[in-house]
Structures are given as structure tokens and as C-alpha cells.
Amino acid sequence: MTTALITGSTAGIGAAFARRLAADGHDLVLVARETKRLREQATELHDRHGIEAEVLTADLAADAGIEAVAARLGDRRHPVDLLVNNAGFGNKGRYLEVSLADELRMLKVHCEAVLRLTSAATESMRDRGRGGVVNVASVAAFVPRGTYGASKAWVVQFTQGVARDLGGSGVRLMALCPGFVRTEFHERAGMGTDNIPGWMWLDADKVVATALHDLARGRTLSIPDPRYKALMGAAKLVPRGMLGGLSSRTGRKYGPQ
């Protein structure tokens, strides 16, 4: 039986990954900041699917949290076969309306933690000749959209670059780029969602099903819906200056309220 480690496992896409992987018979290492929610999640998944669910409380905005998860990923006695770097958040407000401390915290979670945890996981995976990493990014990676979009663009470029470097090693890496997904993400950031059209919303369980299918096929990038694939394809045809203006107006319309 294989083991998957999921960061940000208690809500949204992370919780959907936990449900699907547990149903498929994988043992889990569940990582989040709130111990109570983690224990409740672990108990529920164990009772429902008969898998082992380990709890690891860690704040990936802090060095100690990153180090704790990296140490678990590096434990060769209890190897992790699949890492899902899902932890992340959004900041309400445009550039200079958000404090520098919050911007740096975002980069810590979205970029530094992803780099350090991917490195910790893939080193032992490469030695075993098998393993997988899913780094959750966003379609925001493909449009000019402030620190959030820039951090997710880094995740995509980093993941695809590492996937090439580790080609032939048996280790697969993939960046997952969903659009709007019904999760706690916007609520936690204090962002309004009433103005977002219904057709733009995706279901977290379907996003995960597509992601795992794409990972199994060896893809390094997954945009898990035909509607968003079409939008991203169209975005490539729009001049960058115009795209930046459209992105800014769309963000004000559909983003923080």
C-alpha cells in the first residue's frame, strides 16, 4: 500500500485529494495548521476506507513547519510515494493595498515551501525509481495578476523544469492549474464571489479526478476543464499589454470585494 502526503488537506482541493486517495486505498499523511480538523479528517477517512491516516500539524509560512514536513518526506523507513503540494491562500486587495509581510508570507507558502518539499520528496523517490508530485497552481499563472499569479507562474515553471530534469528517473511531476473551485479559499481571504458566473465554477472532486488521470498519463501540466483550456488557449493570442488590462478589470469584477 502506497502513502500520499497532502498539504492543506482539511479543505477544498486538498480535502478532495484526501477523499479520493483514501478511497483508492492509499495511506495518508495529512498536513495543515489546525490539529483538531486534521484529527477529525484522519478519523473519518480511516473509519470509512480502512486506511492509515497520519496527522502532521505544520504552518508552511514558518521555517519550522516546512522543516517538519520535509523531515517526514525524507523518512526512508516510511516512504511517501505521492506528494500533493496544495497549501495556499489569497490576499484581499491590489498591490500596495496588501502589506509586504503578507506578500512575503504568500511567497513563503507558494514558492519556498513548494521548492523545499518537492526537493525533500523527489530525492528519495529518485533513489527508489518511482514516485509523483502534484504542485497545485492556478490558471492565474497564465495572466498578469499580481503576487498571487506570479507565485503560481513560478510553481508551473518550476514543476515543468524539474519534470524535465528528472525525466527517465521514474518520478513524475505535474502542475495542476484549476480555475475557480468551490472551496473555503475565497471566504478565508475575505473575497466576495457573488459576481462570479456559475459556469466558471469547478467541482473539487472532478478537478482531482482529472489531475490524477493526467498524472498517470505523464502530463506535466493539467488544466482540468475544457472551458478553462479554451480560455487559456485564447489568452495566448491576446497581446500581453491588453491581457494585463483585461486581467486587472476581471480581477476587480470577480476577485476581492
Short mmCIF file of N, CA and C in Angstrom, two decimals, residues 45-187:
data_model
loop_
_atom_site.label_atom_id
_atom_site.label_comp_id
_atom_site.label_asym_id
_atom_site.label_seq_id
_atom_site.Cartn_x
_atom_site.Cartn_y
_atom_site.Cartn_z
N LEU A 45 -11.60 9.37 7.52
CA LEU A 45 -11.05 8.63 6.38
C LEU A 45 -10.65 7.21 6.78
N HIS A 46 -10.10 7.07 7.98
CA HIS A 46 -9.74 5.74 8.48
C HIS A 46 -10.98 4.87 8.65
N ASP A 47 -12.00 5.42 9.28
CA ASP A 47 -13.22 4.64 9.53
C ASP A 47 -13.96 4.29 8.23
N ARG A 48 -13.94 5.19 7.28
CA ARG A 48 -14.69 4.97 6.05
C ARG A 48 -13.96 4.05 5.08
N HIS A 49 -12.63 4.16 5.00
CA HIS A 49 -11.90 3.45 3.96
C HIS A 49 -10.88 2.42 4.50
N GLY A 50 -10.68 2.38 5.82
CA GLY A 50 -9.77 1.40 6.39
C GLY A 50 -8.31 1.67 6.11
N ILE A 51 -7.98 2.92 5.81
CA ILE A 51 -6.57 3.27 5.54
C ILE A 51 -5.96 3.89 6.80
N GLU A 52 -4.64 3.97 6.82
CA GLU A 52 -3.95 4.65 7.92
C GLU A 52 -3.78 6.12 7.54
N ALA A 53 -4.16 7.01 8.47
CA ALA A 53 -4.07 8.44 8.21
C ALA A 53 -3.27 9.09 9.34
N GLU A 54 -2.08 9.53 8.99
CA GLU A 54 -1.17 10.18 9.95
C GLU A 54 -1.44 11.68 9.93
N VAL A 55 -1.36 12.31 11.09
CA VAL A 55 -1.61 13.74 11.22
C VAL A 55 -0.30 14.47 11.49
N LEU A 56 -0.07 15.55 10.74
CA LEU A 56 1.13 16.37 10.93
C LEU A 56 0.70 17.84 10.91
N THR A 57 0.70 18.46 12.08
CA THR A 57 0.34 19.87 12.17
C THR A 57 1.54 20.73 11.81
N ALA A 58 1.39 21.61 10.83
CA ALA A 58 2.51 22.44 10.39
C ALA A 58 1.99 23.68 9.69
N ASP A 59 2.63 24.80 9.97
CA ASP A 59 2.36 26.06 9.28
C ASP A 59 3.47 26.28 8.27
N LEU A 60 3.14 26.21 7.00
CA LEU A 60 4.17 26.31 5.96
C LEU A 60 4.61 27.74 5.69
N ALA A 61 4.08 28.69 6.44
CA ALA A 61 4.58 30.04 6.38
C ALA A 61 5.74 30.24 7.34
N ALA A 62 6.11 29.19 8.08
CA ALA A 62 7.20 29.26 9.05
C ALA A 62 8.23 28.18 8.73
N ASP A 63 9.50 28.50 8.97
CA ASP A 63 10.57 27.54 8.70
C ASP A 63 10.37 26.23 9.45
N ALA A 64 9.93 26.32 10.70
CA ALA A 64 9.74 25.11 11.49
C ALA A 64 8.71 24.20 10.86
N GLY A 65 7.65 24.77 10.31
CA GLY A 65 6.62 23.96 9.67
C GLY A 65 7.14 23.28 8.42
N ILE A 66 7.86 24.03 7.60
CA ILE A 66 8.43 23.44 6.38
C ILE A 66 9.41 22.33 6.74
N GLU A 67 10.24 22.58 7.73
CA GLU A 67 11.25 21.58 8.12
C GLU A 67 10.60 20.30 8.64
N ALA A 68 9.49 20.43 9.37
CA ALA A 68 8.81 19.25 9.90
C ALA A 68 8.26 18.39 8.77
N VAL A 69 7.67 19.02 7.77
CA VAL A 69 7.12 18.26 6.65
C VAL A 69 8.24 17.68 5.79
N ALA A 70 9.30 18.46 5.59
CA ALA A 70 10.43 17.95 4.81
C ALA A 70 11.05 16.74 5.48
N ALA A 71 11.14 16.77 6.81
CA ALA A 71 11.70 15.63 7.53
C ALA A 71 10.83 14.38 7.33
N ARG A 72 9.52 14.56 7.33
CA ARG A 72 8.64 13.40 7.10
C ARG A 72 8.80 12.86 5.68
N LEU A 73 8.95 13.75 4.73
CA LEU A 73 9.13 13.31 3.34
C LEU A 73 10.47 12.59 3.16
N GLY A 74 11.44 12.94 3.97
CA GLY A 74 12.76 12.32 3.86
C GLY A 74 12.92 11.05 4.67
N ASP A 75 11.87 10.62 5.38
CA ASP A 75 11.93 9.41 6.20
C ASP A 75 11.88 8.18 5.30
N ARG A 76 13.01 7.56 5.08
CA ARG A 76 13.09 6.43 4.14
C ARG A 76 12.53 5.14 4.73
N ARG A 77 12.32 5.10 6.03
CA ARG A 77 11.69 3.92 6.63
C ARG A 77 10.19 3.89 6.35
N HIS A 78 9.62 5.07 6.16
CA HIS A 78 8.19 5.19 5.87
C HIS A 78 8.03 6.12 4.66
N PRO A 79 8.35 5.62 3.49
CA PRO A 79 8.43 6.48 2.31
C PRO A 79 7.06 7.02 1.87
N VAL A 80 7.13 8.21 1.30
CA VAL A 80 5.95 8.84 0.69
C VAL A 80 6.06 8.66 -0.82
N ASP A 81 5.01 8.13 -1.42
CA ASP A 81 5.01 7.82 -2.84
C ASP A 81 4.41 8.94 -3.69
N LEU A 82 3.54 9.75 -3.08
CA LEU A 82 2.91 10.85 -3.80
C LEU A 82 2.85 12.06 -2.87
N LEU A 83 3.38 13.18 -3.34
CA LEU A 83 3.30 14.45 -2.61
C LEU A 83 2.34 15.36 -3.35
N VAL A 84 1.38 15.92 -2.62
CA VAL A 84 0.48 16.93 -3.18
C VAL A 84 0.72 18.24 -2.42
N ASN A 85 1.42 19.16 -3.08
CA ASN A 85 1.65 20.49 -2.51
C ASN A 85 0.45 21.36 -2.82
N ASN A 86 -0.50 21.38 -1.89
CA ASN A 86 -1.75 22.07 -2.13
C ASN A 86 -1.92 23.32 -1.27
N ALA A 87 -1.21 23.44 -0.17
CA ALA A 87 -1.41 24.56 0.75
C ALA A 87 -1.22 25.89 0.02
N GLY A 88 -2.12 26.82 0.29
CA GLY A 88 -2.02 28.13 -0.33
C GLY A 88 -3.15 29.03 0.13
N PHE A 89 -3.08 30.30 -0.25
CA PHE A 89 -4.10 31.26 0.17
C PHE A 89 -4.03 32.48 -0.75
N GLY A 90 -5.04 33.33 -0.64
CA GLY A 90 -5.07 34.58 -1.39
C GLY A 90 -5.09 35.76 -0.43
N ASN A 91 -4.63 36.90 -0.90
CA ASN A 91 -4.69 38.14 -0.13
C ASN A 91 -5.73 39.07 -0.75
N LYS A 92 -6.56 39.67 0.08
CA LYS A 92 -7.56 40.61 -0.41
C LYS A 92 -6.92 41.96 -0.66
N GLY A 93 -7.10 42.47 -1.86
CA GLY A 93 -6.57 43.79 -2.18
C GLY A 93 -5.57 43.77 -3.30
N ARG A 94 -5.41 44.92 -3.95
CA ARG A 94 -4.44 45.05 -5.03
C ARG A 94 -3.05 45.37 -4.46
N TYR A 95 -2.08 45.39 -5.36
CA TYR A 95 -0.70 45.67 -4.93
C TYR A 95 -0.63 47.01 -4.21
N LEU A 96 0.12 47.06 -3.12
CA LEU A 96 0.30 48.18 -2.20
C LEU A 96 -0.90 48.34 -1.25
N GLU A 97 -2.01 47.64 -1.51
CA GLU A 97 -3.10 47.58 -0.53
C GLU A 97 -2.88 46.42 0.44
N VAL A 98 -2.00 45.50 0.05
CA VAL A 98 -1.66 44.34 0.89
C VAL A 98 -0.31 44.60 1.53
N SER A 99 -0.18 44.28 2.80
CA SER A 99 1.09 44.54 3.49
C SER A 99 2.21 43.70 2.90
N LEU A 100 3.42 44.23 2.97
CA LEU A 100 4.59 43.50 2.46
C LEU A 100 4.76 42.19 3.22
N ALA A 101 4.45 42.19 4.51
CA ALA A 101 4.58 40.96 5.31
C ALA A 101 3.66 39.87 4.77
N ASP A 102 2.44 40.24 4.37
CA ASP A 102 1.51 39.25 3.83
C ASP A 102 1.95 38.77 2.45
N GLU A 103 2.52 39.68 1.65
CA GLU A 103 3.02 39.28 0.34
C GLU A 103 4.17 38.28 0.49
N LEU A 104 5.07 38.56 1.43
CA LEU A 104 6.20 37.66 1.65
C LEU A 104 5.74 36.32 2.22
N ARG A 105 4.71 36.36 3.06
CA ARG A 105 4.15 35.11 3.59
C ARG A 105 3.60 34.25 2.45
N MET A 106 2.95 34.89 1.49
CA MET A 106 2.43 34.15 0.34
C MET A 106 3.56 33.49 -0.44
N LEU A 107 4.64 34.23 -0.68
CA LEU A 107 5.77 33.66 -1.41
C LEU A 107 6.41 32.51 -0.62
N LYS A 108 6.41 32.62 0.68
CA LYS A 108 6.95 31.55 1.53
C LYS A 108 6.17 30.26 1.33
N VAL A 109 4.83 30.36 1.34
CA VAL A 109 3.99 29.17 1.22
C VAL A 109 3.94 28.67 -0.22
N HIS A 110 3.74 29.57 -1.17
CA HIS A 110 3.54 29.16 -2.56
C HIS A 110 4.82 28.76 -3.27
N CYS A 111 5.93 29.37 -2.89
CA CYS A 111 7.19 29.14 -3.62
C CYS A 111 8.24 28.40 -2.78
N GLU A 112 8.66 29.00 -1.67
CA GLU A 112 9.72 28.38 -0.88
C GLU A 112 9.31 27.00 -0.36
N ALA A 113 8.12 26.90 0.20
CA ALA A 113 7.68 25.61 0.73
C ALA A 113 7.58 24.57 -0.38
N VAL A 114 7.05 24.97 -1.54
CA VAL A 114 6.94 24.03 -2.66
C VAL A 114 8.32 23.57 -3.11
N LEU A 115 9.26 24.48 -3.19
CA LEU A 115 10.64 24.11 -3.57
C LEU A 115 11.24 23.14 -2.57
N ARG A 116 11.16 23.47 -1.29
CA ARG A 116 11.81 22.64 -0.28
C ARG A 116 11.14 21.28 -0.12
N LEU A 117 9.83 21.24 -0.18
CA LEU A 117 9.13 19.96 -0.02
C LEU A 117 9.27 19.09 -1.26
N THR A 118 9.24 19.70 -2.43
CA THR A 118 9.48 18.93 -3.66
C THR A 118 10.87 18.32 -3.64
N SER A 119 11.85 19.09 -3.21
CA SER A 119 13.23 18.58 -3.14
C SER A 119 13.35 17.43 -2.15
N ALA A 120 12.72 17.59 -0.99
CA ALA A 120 12.79 16.54 0.02
C ALA A 120 12.13 15.26 -0.47
N ALA A 121 11.03 15.39 -1.20
CA ALA A 121 10.30 14.21 -1.66
C ALA A 121 11.00 13.53 -2.83
N THR A 122 11.45 14.30 -3.80
CA THR A 122 11.96 13.70 -5.04
C THR A 122 13.33 13.06 -4.87
N GLU A 123 14.08 13.49 -3.87
CA GLU A 123 15.40 12.87 -3.67
C GLU A 123 15.25 11.38 -3.36
N SER A 124 14.37 11.05 -2.41
CA SER A 124 14.19 9.64 -2.07
C SER A 124 13.38 8.91 -3.14
N MET A 125 12.45 9.61 -3.80
CA MET A 125 11.70 9.00 -4.89
C MET A 125 12.63 8.60 -6.03
N ARG A 126 13.55 9.46 -6.36
CA ARG A 126 14.51 9.15 -7.43
C ARG A 126 15.34 7.93 -7.08
N ASP A 127 15.75 7.82 -5.82
CA ASP A 127 16.54 6.66 -5.41
C ASP A 127 15.73 5.38 -5.50
N ARG A 128 14.43 5.45 -5.24
CA ARG A 128 13.57 4.27 -5.34
C ARG A 128 13.12 3.99 -6.76
N GLY A 129 13.26 4.98 -7.62
CA GLY A 129 12.87 4.81 -9.01
C GLY A 129 11.40 4.95 -9.28
N ARG A 130 10.68 5.60 -8.36
CA ARG A 130 9.24 5.80 -8.56
C ARG A 130 8.74 6.89 -7.60
N GLY A 131 7.63 7.48 -7.98
CA GLY A 131 7.01 8.49 -7.14
C GLY A 131 6.38 9.58 -7.98
N GLY A 132 5.59 10.43 -7.32
CA GLY A 132 4.92 11.51 -8.03
C GLY A 132 4.74 12.73 -7.15
N VAL A 133 4.72 13.90 -7.80
CA VAL A 133 4.48 15.16 -7.11
C VAL A 133 3.46 15.95 -7.91
N VAL A 134 2.40 16.40 -7.23
CA VAL A 134 1.45 17.33 -7.83
C VAL A 134 1.57 18.65 -7.09
N ASN A 135 1.95 19.70 -7.81
CA ASN A 135 2.04 21.04 -7.25
C ASN A 135 0.83 21.83 -7.73
N VAL A 136 -0.02 22.22 -6.80
CA VAL A 136 -1.25 22.91 -7.16
C VAL A 136 -0.95 24.37 -7.44
N ALA A 137 -1.18 24.79 -8.68
CA ALA A 137 -1.01 26.17 -9.09
C ALA A 137 -2.39 26.76 -9.38
N SER A 138 -2.55 27.43 -10.52
CA SER A 138 -3.82 28.08 -10.85
C SER A 138 -3.75 28.59 -12.28
N VAL A 139 -4.91 28.77 -12.90
CA VAL A 139 -4.91 29.41 -14.21
C VAL A 139 -4.43 30.86 -14.10
N ALA A 140 -4.42 31.40 -12.88
CA ALA A 140 -3.87 32.75 -12.67
C ALA A 140 -2.39 32.81 -13.04
N ALA A 141 -1.74 31.65 -13.15
CA ALA A 141 -0.33 31.61 -13.54
C ALA A 141 -0.12 32.13 -14.95
N PHE A 142 -1.16 32.15 -15.78
CA PHE A 142 -1.00 32.48 -17.19
C PHE A 142 -1.44 33.88 -17.55
N VAL A 143 -1.82 34.68 -16.54
CA VAL A 143 -2.21 36.06 -16.80
C VAL A 143 -1.50 36.98 -15.80
N PRO A 144 -1.24 38.23 -16.17
CA PRO A 144 -0.61 39.17 -15.23
C PRO A 144 -1.58 39.52 -14.12
N ARG A 145 -1.36 39.00 -12.93
CA ARG A 145 -2.33 39.20 -11.85
C ARG A 145 -1.64 39.26 -10.50
N GLY A 146 -0.69 40.17 -10.32
CA GLY A 146 -0.11 40.45 -9.03
C GLY A 146 0.70 39.30 -8.44
N THR A 147 0.91 39.38 -7.15
CA THR A 147 1.77 38.42 -6.46
C THR A 147 1.21 37.01 -6.52
N TYR A 148 -0.11 36.87 -6.40
CA TYR A 148 -0.71 35.53 -6.45
C TYR A 148 -0.41 34.87 -7.79
N GLY A 149 -0.74 35.55 -8.89
CA GLY A 149 -0.48 34.98 -10.20
C GLY A 149 1.00 34.72 -10.44
N ALA A 150 1.85 35.65 -9.98
CA ALA A 150 3.29 35.48 -10.16
C ALA A 150 3.80 34.25 -9.41
N SER A 151 3.30 34.05 -8.20
CA SER A 151 3.74 32.89 -7.42
C SER A 151 3.29 31.59 -8.08
N LYS A 152 2.09 31.58 -8.64
CA LYS A 152 1.60 30.38 -9.30
C LYS A 152 2.32 30.15 -10.63
N ALA A 153 2.71 31.22 -11.31
CA ALA A 153 3.52 31.07 -12.52
C ALA A 153 4.86 30.43 -12.18
N TRP A 154 5.42 30.81 -11.05
CA TRP A 154 6.67 30.19 -10.60
C TRP A 154 6.46 28.70 -10.37
N VAL A 155 5.35 28.33 -9.74
CA VAL A 155 5.08 26.92 -9.48
C VAL A 155 5.03 26.13 -10.78
N VAL A 156 4.37 26.67 -11.80
CA VAL A 156 4.27 25.98 -13.09
C VAL A 156 5.64 25.81 -13.72
N GLN A 157 6.41 26.90 -13.80
CA GLN A 157 7.72 26.83 -14.44
C GLN A 157 8.67 25.91 -13.67
N PHE A 158 8.65 26.01 -12.37
CA PHE A 158 9.50 25.15 -11.53
C PHE A 158 9.15 23.68 -11.73
N THR A 159 7.86 23.37 -11.67
CA THR A 159 7.42 21.97 -11.76
C THR A 159 7.79 21.38 -13.11
N GLN A 160 7.52 22.09 -14.18
CA GLN A 160 7.83 21.55 -15.50
C GLN A 160 9.33 21.45 -15.73
N GLY A 161 10.09 22.37 -15.17
CA GLY A 161 11.54 22.28 -15.29
C GLY A 161 12.11 21.07 -14.55
N VAL A 162 11.63 20.84 -13.34
CA VAL A 162 12.09 19.68 -12.57
C VAL A 162 11.66 18.39 -13.25
N ALA A 163 10.45 18.39 -13.81
CA ALA A 163 9.97 17.19 -14.51
C ALA A 163 10.92 16.82 -15.66
N ARG A 164 11.41 17.82 -16.36
CA ARG A 164 12.38 17.54 -17.44
C ARG A 164 13.70 17.04 -16.87
N ASP A 165 14.17 17.68 -15.81
CA ASP A 165 15.45 17.27 -15.21
C ASP A 165 15.41 15.85 -14.68
N LEU A 166 14.24 15.41 -14.20
CA LEU A 166 14.11 14.07 -13.63
C LEU A 166 13.52 13.07 -14.62
N GLY A 167 13.45 13.45 -15.87
CA GLY A 167 12.92 12.56 -16.89
C GLY A 167 13.69 11.25 -16.94
N GLY A 168 12.96 10.14 -17.00
CA GLY A 168 13.58 8.82 -17.03
C GLY A 168 13.93 8.26 -15.67
N SER A 169 13.68 9.02 -14.60
CA SER A 169 14.01 8.57 -13.25
C SER A 169 12.90 7.75 -12.61
N GLY A 170 11.71 7.77 -13.22
CA GLY A 170 10.55 7.13 -12.62
C GLY A 170 9.74 8.05 -11.74
N VAL A 171 10.19 9.31 -11.60
CA VAL A 171 9.48 10.29 -10.78
C VAL A 171 8.72 11.24 -11.70
N ARG A 172 7.42 11.36 -11.47
CA ARG A 172 6.58 12.24 -12.28
C ARG A 172 6.21 13.49 -11.50
N LEU A 173 6.25 14.62 -12.17
CA LEU A 173 5.84 15.88 -11.56
C LEU A 173 4.83 16.56 -12.47
N MET A 174 3.84 17.19 -11.85
CA MET A 174 2.80 17.86 -12.62
C MET A 174 2.29 19.09 -11.87
N ALA A 175 2.10 20.18 -12.60
CA ALA A 175 1.46 21.38 -12.06
C ALA A 175 -0.02 21.32 -12.38
N LEU A 176 -0.85 21.47 -11.37
CA LEU A 176 -2.30 21.46 -11.53
C LEU A 176 -2.80 22.90 -11.52
N CYS A 177 -3.52 23.29 -12.57
CA CYS A 177 -3.95 24.68 -12.72
C CYS A 177 -5.46 24.77 -12.88
N PRO A 178 -6.20 24.72 -11.80
CA PRO A 178 -7.66 24.87 -11.88
C PRO A 178 -8.05 26.34 -11.98
N GLY A 179 -9.31 26.58 -12.31
CA GLY A 179 -9.87 27.92 -12.23
C GLY A 179 -10.57 28.09 -10.90
N PHE A 180 -11.74 28.74 -10.90
CA PHE A 180 -12.49 28.92 -9.66
C PHE A 180 -13.06 27.58 -9.19
N VAL A 181 -12.75 27.22 -7.95
CA VAL A 181 -13.23 25.96 -7.36
C VAL A 181 -13.98 26.31 -6.08
N ARG A 182 -15.10 25.64 -5.86
CA ARG A 182 -15.89 25.93 -4.66
C ARG A 182 -15.21 25.34 -3.43
N THR A 183 -14.48 26.19 -2.72
CA THR A 183 -13.74 25.79 -1.53
C THR A 183 -13.85 26.93 -0.51
N GLU A 184 -13.06 26.84 0.57
CA GLU A 184 -13.01 27.90 1.57
C GLU A 184 -12.04 29.01 1.18
N PHE A 185 -11.37 28.87 0.03
CA PHE A 185 -10.30 29.78 -0.36
C PHE A 185 -10.74 31.25 -0.32
N HIS A 186 -11.83 31.56 -1.01
CA HIS A 186 -12.24 32.95 -1.12
C HIS A 186 -12.79 33.49 0.20
N GLU A 187 -13.51 32.64 0.93
CA GLU A 187 -14.05 33.06 2.22
C GLU A 187 -12.95 33.41 3.19
#
